[in-house]
Coordinates of C-alpha atoms in Angstrom, one line a residue:
M498 CA 85.0 112.7 180.2
P499 CA 88.0 112.2 177.9
A500 CA 87.6 109.0 176.0
S501 CA 90.6 107.7 174.2
H502 CA 92.0 104.7 172.5
N503 CA 95.2 105.6 174.2
P504 CA 95.5 104.4 177.8
T505 CA 97.1 106.8 180.3
S506 CA 98.5 106.5 183.8
A507 CA 96.2 106.2 186.8
A508 CA 97.1 109.8 187.7
S509 CA 95.0 111.0 184.7
Q510 CA 91.5 111.5 186.0
P511 CA 88.4 111.6 183.9
S512 CA 86.5 115.0 183.9
G513 CA 83.3 115.5 185.0
H514 CA 71.2 114.2 151.5
F515 CA 72.3 114.2 148.2
S516 CA 68.9 113.9 146.5
F517 CA 68.6 111.3 143.8
T518 CA 67.1 112.4 140.5
K519 CA 65.2 109.2 140.5
Q520 CA 64.3 107.2 143.6
L521 CA 64.5 103.4 143.0
S522 CA 61.1 101.8 143.5
R523 CA 62.3 98.3 142.6
V524 CA 65.4 96.2 142.7
L525 CA 68.2 97.4 140.5
V526 CA 68.6 94.7 137.9
I527 CA 71.6 94.6 135.5
P528 CA 71.4 92.1 132.7
I529 CA 74.5 90.1 132.1
T530 CA 75.0 87.8 129.2
I531 CA 76.9 84.5 129.6
L532 CA 78.5 83.5 126.3
L533 CA 79.6 79.8 125.9
T534 CA 81.4 78.6 122.9
V535 CA 82.5 75.0 122.7
F536 CA 86.0 74.3 121.7
P537 CA 86.7 70.7 120.7
P538 CA 87.4 68.4 122.2
T539 CA 86.8 69.2 125.9
T540 CA 87.1 72.9 126.7
A541 CA 84.8 75.9 126.7
S542 CA 85.5 79.6 126.7
L543 CA 83.6 81.6 129.2
S544 CA 83.2 85.4 129.3
V545 CA 81.0 88.0 130.9
D546 CA 79.8 90.9 128.8
N547 CA 78.6 94.0 130.6
N548 CA 78.4 97.5 129.2
N549 CA 79.3 98.9 132.7
S550 CA 82.5 96.9 133.0
V551 CA 86.0 98.3 133.1
P552 CA 89.0 97.1 131.1
N553 CA 90.5 93.9 132.4
M554 CA 87.7 93.2 134.8
H555 CA 86.1 90.3 132.9
T556 CA 88.5 88.0 131.3
A557 CA 87.7 84.9 129.2
E558 CA 88.9 81.8 130.9
P559 CA 89.1 78.3 129.5
R560 CA 87.4 75.5 131.6
T561 CA 86.9 71.8 131.1
L562 CA 83.3 70.9 130.2
A563 CA 83.2 68.4 133.1
T564 CA 83.8 71.1 135.7
L565 CA 81.7 73.9 134.1
V566 CA 78.9 73.7 136.7
E567 CA 79.1 77.0 138.4
S568 CA 77.3 80.3 139.1
V569 CA 77.4 84.1 138.4
D570 CA 77.8 86.5 141.2
C571 CA 77.9 90.2 140.1
R572 CA 80.0 91.3 143.0
N573 CA 83.0 89.1 142.3
D574 CA 82.4 87.7 138.8
N575 CA 82.6 84.1 139.9
I576 CA 80.6 81.8 137.7
N577 CA 77.9 79.6 139.4
L578 CA 75.3 78.4 136.9
T579 CA 74.3 74.9 136.0
L580 CA 74.4 74.9 132.2
D581 CA 73.4 72.4 129.5
L582 CA 76.2 73.2 127.2
K583 CA 75.5 73.4 123.5
P584 CA 77.4 75.2 120.7
R585 CA 76.5 78.9 120.4
D586 CA 74.4 78.9 123.6
L587 CA 73.6 82.3 125.1
Q588 CA 72.1 82.7 128.6
T589 CA 71.0 85.9 130.2
I590 CA 70.5 86.3 133.9
D591 CA 69.3 89.1 136.1
C592 CA 72.2 90.4 138.3
Q593 CA 71.5 92.6 141.2
S594 CA 74.2 94.4 143.1
W595 CA 71.9 96.5 145.3
I596 CA 68.7 95.3 146.9
E597 CA 65.7 96.9 148.7
L598 CA 65.2 96.6 152.5
A599 CA 61.5 95.9 153.1
I600 CA 60.4 97.0 156.6
P601 CA 56.7 96.9 157.5
D602 CA 55.0 100.2 158.1
D603 CA 53.9 99.2 161.6
V604 CA 57.6 98.9 162.7
G605 CA 58.1 102.3 164.2
T606 CA 60.4 102.1 167.3
T607 CA 63.4 104.3 166.7
V608 CA 65.4 106.9 168.5
E609 CA 68.0 109.5 167.5
V610 CA 71.1 109.7 169.7
P611 CA 72.8 113.1 169.2
F612 CA 76.6 113.5 169.1
V613 CA 78.1 115.6 171.8
T614 CA 80.2 117.8 169.5
P615 CA 78.7 117.6 166.0
N616 CA 81.5 119.9 164.6
Q617 CA 84.3 117.5 165.7
F618 CA 83.1 114.5 163.7
P619 CA 83.8 113.6 161.0
N620 CA 86.7 116.0 160.2
N621 CA 88.7 116.1 163.5
G622 CA 88.1 112.8 165.3
P623 CA 85.5 110.3 166.4
P624 CA 82.0 111.3 167.6
S625 CA 81.0 111.1 171.3
V626 CA 77.8 110.3 173.0
W627 CA 76.5 111.0 176.5
M628 CA 76.4 107.8 178.6
T629 CA 75.9 106.4 182.0
I630 CA 78.0 103.3 182.7
N631 CA 77.5 101.0 185.8
G632 CA 75.3 103.7 187.3
R633 CA 77.7 106.6 186.9
Y634 CA 77.4 109.4 184.4
A635 CA 80.5 109.5 182.1
G636 CA 80.7 113.3 181.9
D637 CA 79.6 116.0 179.5
Q638 CA 82.4 115.3 177.1
G639 CA 80.9 112.0 176.4
V640 CA 82.3 108.6 175.3
Q641 CA 83.9 108.1 171.9
M642 CA 81.9 106.0 169.5
D643 CA 84.0 103.8 167.2
T644 CA 82.6 101.7 164.2
G645 CA 86.1 100.2 163.8
S646 CA 85.7 98.0 166.9
T647 CA 83.1 96.2 168.9
G648 CA 82.3 96.6 172.6
L649 CA 83.0 99.1 175.3
T650 CA 86.7 99.1 176.4
I651 CA 87.6 100.7 179.7
G652 CA 90.8 100.9 181.7
K653 CA 91.0 99.3 185.2
G654 CA 91.8 102.7 186.8
T655 CA 88.9 104.4 185.1
W656 CA 86.6 101.5 186.1
L657 CA 87.6 101.7 189.8
E658 CA 87.9 105.4 190.3
W659 CA 85.1 106.7 188.1
F660 CA 82.5 104.0 187.7
D661 CA 82.6 102.4 191.1
G662 CA 83.8 99.1 189.7
D663 CA 84.9 96.2 192.0
W664 CA 88.0 94.5 190.7
S665 CA 87.6 91.5 193.0
K666 CA 84.4 90.8 191.1
A667 CA 85.7 91.7 187.7
V668 CA 88.5 89.1 187.8
K669 CA 85.9 86.3 188.2
Y670 CA 84.6 87.0 184.7
E671 CA 86.1 85.6 181.4
R672 CA 89.6 86.8 180.6
G673 CA 89.5 88.5 177.2
W674 CA 91.2 90.8 174.7
K675 CA 90.7 93.2 171.9
F676 CA 93.3 93.8 169.1
L677 CA 93.1 96.9 166.9
S678 CA 94.9 95.9 163.7
S679 CA 95.5 99.4 162.3
S680 CA 97.2 100.8 165.4
K681 CA 98.6 97.4 166.7
K682 CA 97.1 98.0 170.1
L683 CA 96.2 95.0 172.3
Y684 CA 93.9 95.4 175.3
S685 CA 93.8 92.5 177.8
G686 CA 91.3 92.3 180.7
H687 CA 88.0 90.8 181.7
W688 CA 84.5 90.9 180.1
V689 CA 82.3 92.4 182.9
P690 CA 78.5 92.5 182.4
T691 CA 77.4 96.1 182.8
T692 CA 74.3 98.3 182.2
L693 CA 74.8 101.2 179.8
I694 CA 72.4 104.2 179.2
F695 CA 72.6 106.4 176.1
H696 CA 71.4 110.0 176.9
G697 CA 70.0 112.9 175.0
K698 CA 69.5 116.4 176.4
S699 CA 66.4 118.6 176.6
A700 CA 66.4 122.3 175.8
D701 CA 67.1 123.2 179.4
G702 CA 70.1 120.8 179.5
T703 CA 68.4 118.0 181.4
R704 CA 69.6 114.5 180.5
T705 CA 67.1 112.2 179.1
N706 CA 67.4 108.4 178.8
L707 CA 67.2 107.2 175.2
L708 CA 68.5 103.6 175.1
K709 CA 69.4 101.0 177.8
A710 CA 71.5 98.0 177.2
I711 CA 73.3 95.3 179.1
V712 CA 76.6 93.9 177.6
P713 CA 79.9 92.6 178.8
I714 CA 82.5 95.3 178.7
L715 CA 86.3 94.8 178.5
V716 CA 87.9 96.2 181.7
F717 CA 91.5 96.0 180.8
D718 CA 94.5 95.9 183.2
T719 CA 97.2 95.4 180.6
Y720 CA 97.9 97.2 177.3
Y721 CA 100.4 96.4 174.6
I722 CA 101.7 97.7 171.3
C723 CA 101.9 94.4 169.5
P724 CA 103.1 94.6 165.9
K725 CA 103.2 90.8 165.4
F726 CA 100.0 89.8 167.2
T727 CA 98.2 86.7 166.2
N728 CA 95.1 85.4 167.9
D729 CA 96.8 82.2 169.1
Q730 CA 98.7 84.5 171.5
G731 CA 95.3 85.2 173.2
S732 CA 95.4 88.0 175.8
V733 CA 99.2 88.2 176.0
C734 CA 101.6 89.8 173.4
L735 CA 104.7 87.8 172.9
A736 CA 106.8 90.6 171.4
P737 CA 105.5 94.0 172.5
T738 CA 107.2 97.3 171.7
D739 CA 105.3 98.9 174.6
Q740 CA 103.4 97.6 177.6
Q741 CA 101.5 99.1 180.5
T742 CA 99.8 97.2 183.5
G743 CA 97.9 98.1 186.6
N744 CA 95.4 100.9 187.1
I745 CA 95.4 102.1 183.5
T746 CA 92.8 104.7 182.5
G747 CA 91.0 105.0 179.2
L748 CA 87.5 104.6 177.7
Y749 CA 85.9 104.2 174.3
M750 CA 82.9 102.3 172.8
G751 CA 82.9 100.1 169.7
V752 CA 79.7 99.6 167.7
G753 CA 81.1 98.0 164.6
F754 CA 80.2 94.7 162.9
G755 CA 82.3 92.0 161.3
R756 CA 85.3 92.9 163.4
E757 CA 86.1 89.2 164.0
Q758 CA 87.5 89.2 160.5
D759 CA 90.1 91.7 161.5
G760 CA 91.5 89.9 164.5
M761 CA 88.9 90.9 167.1
V762 CA 87.7 87.3 167.6
M763 CA 86.0 88.0 170.9
C764 CA 84.2 91.1 169.6
T765 CA 81.0 89.3 168.8
P766 CA 77.5 90.8 168.6
D767 CA 76.7 90.1 172.3
K768 CA 79.4 92.8 173.1
N769 CA 77.8 95.5 170.9
P770 CA 75.7 97.9 173.0
L771 CA 73.5 98.9 170.0
L772 CA 72.6 95.2 169.4
N773 CA 71.6 94.5 173.0
V774 CA 69.1 97.3 173.8
Y775 CA 66.2 96.4 176.0
E776 CA 64.6 99.8 176.6
V777 CA 63.9 102.7 174.3
N778 CA 62.6 106.1 175.6
G779 CA 61.5 104.4 178.8
Q780 CA 59.6 101.6 176.9
N781 CA 60.6 98.0 177.2
V782 CA 61.4 96.4 173.7
A783 CA 62.7 93.1 175.0
G784 CA 60.8 89.8 175.0
A785 CA 58.6 87.9 172.6
G786 CA 55.3 89.6 171.6
N787 CA 56.4 93.0 172.8
P788 CA 54.1 95.7 171.3
N789 CA 57.0 98.1 170.7
K790 CA 58.1 96.7 167.3
Y791 CA 61.5 97.5 166.1
H792 CA 63.9 96.4 163.3
L793 CA 67.4 95.9 164.8
G794 CA 70.0 98.1 163.2
Y795 CA 71.3 101.6 163.2
I796 CA 72.3 104.5 160.9
V797 CA 75.4 106.7 161.4
R798 CA 75.2 110.3 160.3
S799 CA 77.6 113.2 160.6
D800 CA 75.7 114.6 163.6
S801 CA 73.9 111.7 165.2
L802 CA 73.3 108.0 165.5
V803 CA 69.8 106.6 164.7
W804 CA 68.9 103.3 166.5
G805 CA 66.0 101.2 165.1
L806 CA 65.4 101.0 161.3
T807 CA 62.0 102.0 159.9
A808 CA 60.6 102.4 156.4
A809 CA 60.8 106.2 156.8
N810 CA 64.4 106.5 158.1
T811 CA 65.8 104.0 155.5
N812 CA 64.2 105.7 152.5
G813 CA 66.8 106.6 150.0
F814 CA 69.4 104.0 151.2
R815 CA 70.6 101.3 148.8
W816 CA 71.5 98.0 150.4
M817 CA 73.9 95.2 149.8
S818 CA 73.7 91.7 151.3
L819 CA 76.3 90.7 153.9
Q820 CA 77.7 87.2 154.4
K821 CA 77.4 85.4 157.7
Q822 CA 80.6 85.1 159.7
P823 CA 82.2 81.7 159.4
N824 CA 80.7 79.3 162.0
A825 CA 78.4 82.1 163.3
S826 CA 76.0 80.9 166.0
D827 CA 74.4 84.4 166.5
Y828 CA 71.8 85.6 163.9
R829 CA 73.3 89.1 164.2
D830 CA 76.8 88.0 163.3
W831 CA 77.6 89.4 159.9
A832 CA 80.9 89.8 158.0
M833 CA 82.2 93.1 156.7
A834 CA 80.7 94.8 153.7
T835 CA 82.5 94.5 150.3
L836 CA 83.8 96.9 147.7
Q837 CA 86.0 96.9 144.7
V838 CA 89.3 98.8 144.5
S839 CA 91.5 99.8 141.6
I840 CA 94.9 101.5 142.0
N841 CA 96.3 103.7 139.2
N842 CA 93.5 102.5 136.8
G843 CA 94.5 98.9 137.2
R844 CA 92.2 95.9 137.6
F845 CA 89.4 96.1 140.2
R846 CA 89.9 93.7 143.1
T847 CA 87.1 92.7 145.5
G848 CA 87.9 93.3 149.2
S849 CA 86.4 94.4 152.5
I850 CA 85.4 97.9 153.5
L851 CA 85.4 99.4 157.0
A852 CA 83.7 102.8 157.3
D853 CA 85.5 103.8 160.4
T854 CA 84.5 106.7 162.7
G855 CA 87.6 106.2 164.8
V856 CA 90.3 107.6 162.6
T857 CA 90.6 110.4 160.1
Q858 CA 93.2 108.6 157.9
M859 CA 92.5 105.9 155.3
Y860 CA 94.2 102.5 155.5
L861 CA 94.6 100.6 152.3
S862 CA 95.8 97.0 151.7
S863 CA 96.2 95.5 148.3
P864 CA 98.7 93.6 146.2
D865 CA 98.5 96.5 143.8
V866 CA 99.8 99.2 146.2
P867 CA 102.9 100.7 144.4
K868 CA 106.3 99.8 145.6
P869 CA 108.0 102.1 146.4
I870 CA 105.1 104.5 147.2
P871 CA 105.2 107.3 144.6
P872 CA 104.5 111.0 145.4
S873 CA 101.0 110.6 144.0
Y874 CA 98.7 107.6 143.1
R875 CA 94.9 107.1 142.5
I876 CA 92.6 104.8 144.5
S877 CA 89.3 104.2 142.8
L878 CA 86.6 102.8 145.2
K879 CA 83.3 101.2 144.0
I880 CA 80.8 100.1 146.7
P881 CA 79.9 97.4 146.5
D882 CA 81.1 96.8 142.9
V883 CA 81.6 98.4 139.5
Q884 CA 78.2 97.3 138.1
G885 CA 76.0 98.8 140.9
S886 CA 78.2 101.4 142.5
L887 CA 76.5 104.2 144.4
A888 CA 79.4 105.0 146.7
G889 CA 82.0 105.4 144.0
Y890 CA 84.7 107.9 144.4
V891 CA 88.4 108.4 143.8
V892 CA 91.0 109.2 146.5
T893 CA 94.4 110.6 145.3
A894 CA 97.1 109.9 147.9
K895 CA 99.9 112.5 147.9
R896 CA 103.1 113.4 149.5
V897 CA 104.4 117.0 149.4
N898 CA 107.6 117.9 151.2
N899 CA 107.4 114.7 153.2
N900 CA 103.9 115.6 154.4
A901 CA 101.3 112.9 153.5
T902 CA 97.9 114.2 152.4
A903 CA 95.0 113.2 150.1
E904 CA 92.3 114.6 147.8
S905 CA 89.0 113.1 146.8
S906 CA 86.5 113.3 143.9
I907 CA 83.7 113.9 146.4
S908 CA 84.0 117.1 148.5
G909 CA 84.9 116.5 152.1
T910 CA 85.6 112.8 151.9
A911 CA 89.4 113.0 151.5
P912 CA 91.1 111.3 154.4
A913 CA 93.8 113.1 156.3
Y914 CA 96.3 110.8 154.6
V915 CA 96.6 107.2 153.2
G916 CA 98.5 104.5 155.0
A917 CA 99.1 101.8 152.3
T918 CA 100.4 98.2 152.5
N919 CA 101.3 96.0 149.6
T920 CA 100.1 92.5 150.3
A921 CA 101.4 90.7 147.2
G922 CA 102.5 87.2 148.0
I923 CA 102.1 87.6 151.8
V924 CA 99.7 86.5 154.5
S925 CA 98.5 89.6 156.2
G926 CA 96.2 90.2 159.2
P927 CA 96.1 88.8 162.7
G928 CA 95.4 85.1 163.2
G929 CA 96.6 84.1 159.7
G930 CA 94.5 86.7 157.9
V931 CA 93.8 86.6 154.2
Y932 CA 96.3 85.9 151.4
E933 CA 97.0 89.0 149.4
R934 CA 94.4 90.9 151.5
V935 CA 92.3 93.7 149.9
F936 CA 90.9 96.0 152.5
V937 CA 90.0 99.7 152.8
N938 CA 89.4 101.6 156.0
T939 CA 87.8 104.8 154.6
G940 CA 88.5 106.9 157.6
S941 CA 85.8 109.1 159.3
R942 CA 85.6 111.7 156.6
F943 CA 83.5 109.3 154.5
W944 CA 80.6 110.6 156.5
N945 CA 81.0 114.1 155.0
G946 CA 79.6 112.5 151.7
F947 CA 77.5 109.6 152.9
E948 CA 75.3 108.1 155.5
A949 CA 75.7 104.4 156.3
A950 CA 73.4 101.9 157.9
F951 CA 73.6 98.4 159.3
D952 CA 70.7 96.0 159.2
A953 CA 71.6 93.6 162.0
A954 CA 68.4 91.6 161.7
G955 CA 68.6 90.8 158.0
G956 CA 72.3 91.2 157.2
H957 CA 72.6 94.2 155.0
W958 CA 74.7 97.4 154.8
G959 CA 73.2 100.5 153.2
V960 CA 74.7 103.7 151.8
M961 CA 73.1 107.0 150.9
R962 CA 74.8 110.1 149.3
K963 CA 74.2 113.3 151.4
I964 CA 73.0 116.6 150.3
L965 CA 76.1 118.7 149.8

């Protein structure tokens, strides 16, 4: 059935590896030297020396001796070591940007969920998967899968007319909302607990059951375009530029993580279908002591989704650690992955990355975005950072005859265009956001050059270059 981020009227009915020359066998370790020189009477000069650095990335900074009790973090160059300061002291630490993900060999529960139209994603839109929702098959065109949001979102009209929903029961559940910061769309409805089934198809076209999950899904009866949304508005937009209510139709599924950071405060792990699976290939995997051992997480490829991480299917990935969401009460609740961004060969700034299956364009926020936007500018991306970058590439944003386009240093990964926002001196993002926010939504064509994986159990995000 058609699955879209865009709601429609009730009259619209749903229809029926890049090979590494050397595999890493141990943690990548980059030595960094901390040089401390005492300046009388009370200050010290601190600098980080690294052969892989770029100009202007590491800058000597004077500090008072009394406050020089800090640490070194390779990803953002903050200093965090407790030091016994003496003149001419040199200290060397081991700095790791990428880590290994150790999964026991006896953990083998995994399943590959095919995409309905492999040739559509990643170039021409999001992937779709075959699904049954609330006991009704969603149709051969499948349901869109979006890593840029969390939870299944379905219009009231679609819920009632296609999936045998009961609105009198739906309204008894928690009122909720979901806000998409890139498109400024706000969906308002109720979180209704629902059983979902992911399907495959056999050679003769027969549907097979691959994964079963139970999650609350957002059945929305109101839709807004809300350019000035903040989370204190809750489920109501105070200044919409567009609004629809009633038996609205529409359907898509979000499987992303860390989306609370981007304004989706209700999009917690309990809403993610891939993190609440209880049956795989007809075998129960829920409950303590279950013999069907699995490592909770998933891999997104250009032609399929792989649920359940194993030592075999994660071979070749390099992993970065994720931070917990602030005040997280769920062990699966991880913040977005990080990267470093330089614009027009300027300084690298640390920010958040969203590898989004839902859009073909790139969204960029940085205080370094040129003002006004020139006909061409370069965006250098290092994931997770300059020192240990695997997923490093350069996107050149262009405008030719008023048509926005882009090029990339890695074949196939150029977004359709780049939408850029200069965040210098402003608070951006819903709910107060982050001061001078640095953020990159890569767009879906990222998957032409890479595979990406999320370790929900341990809090890691992995990347692997594809064979081109």
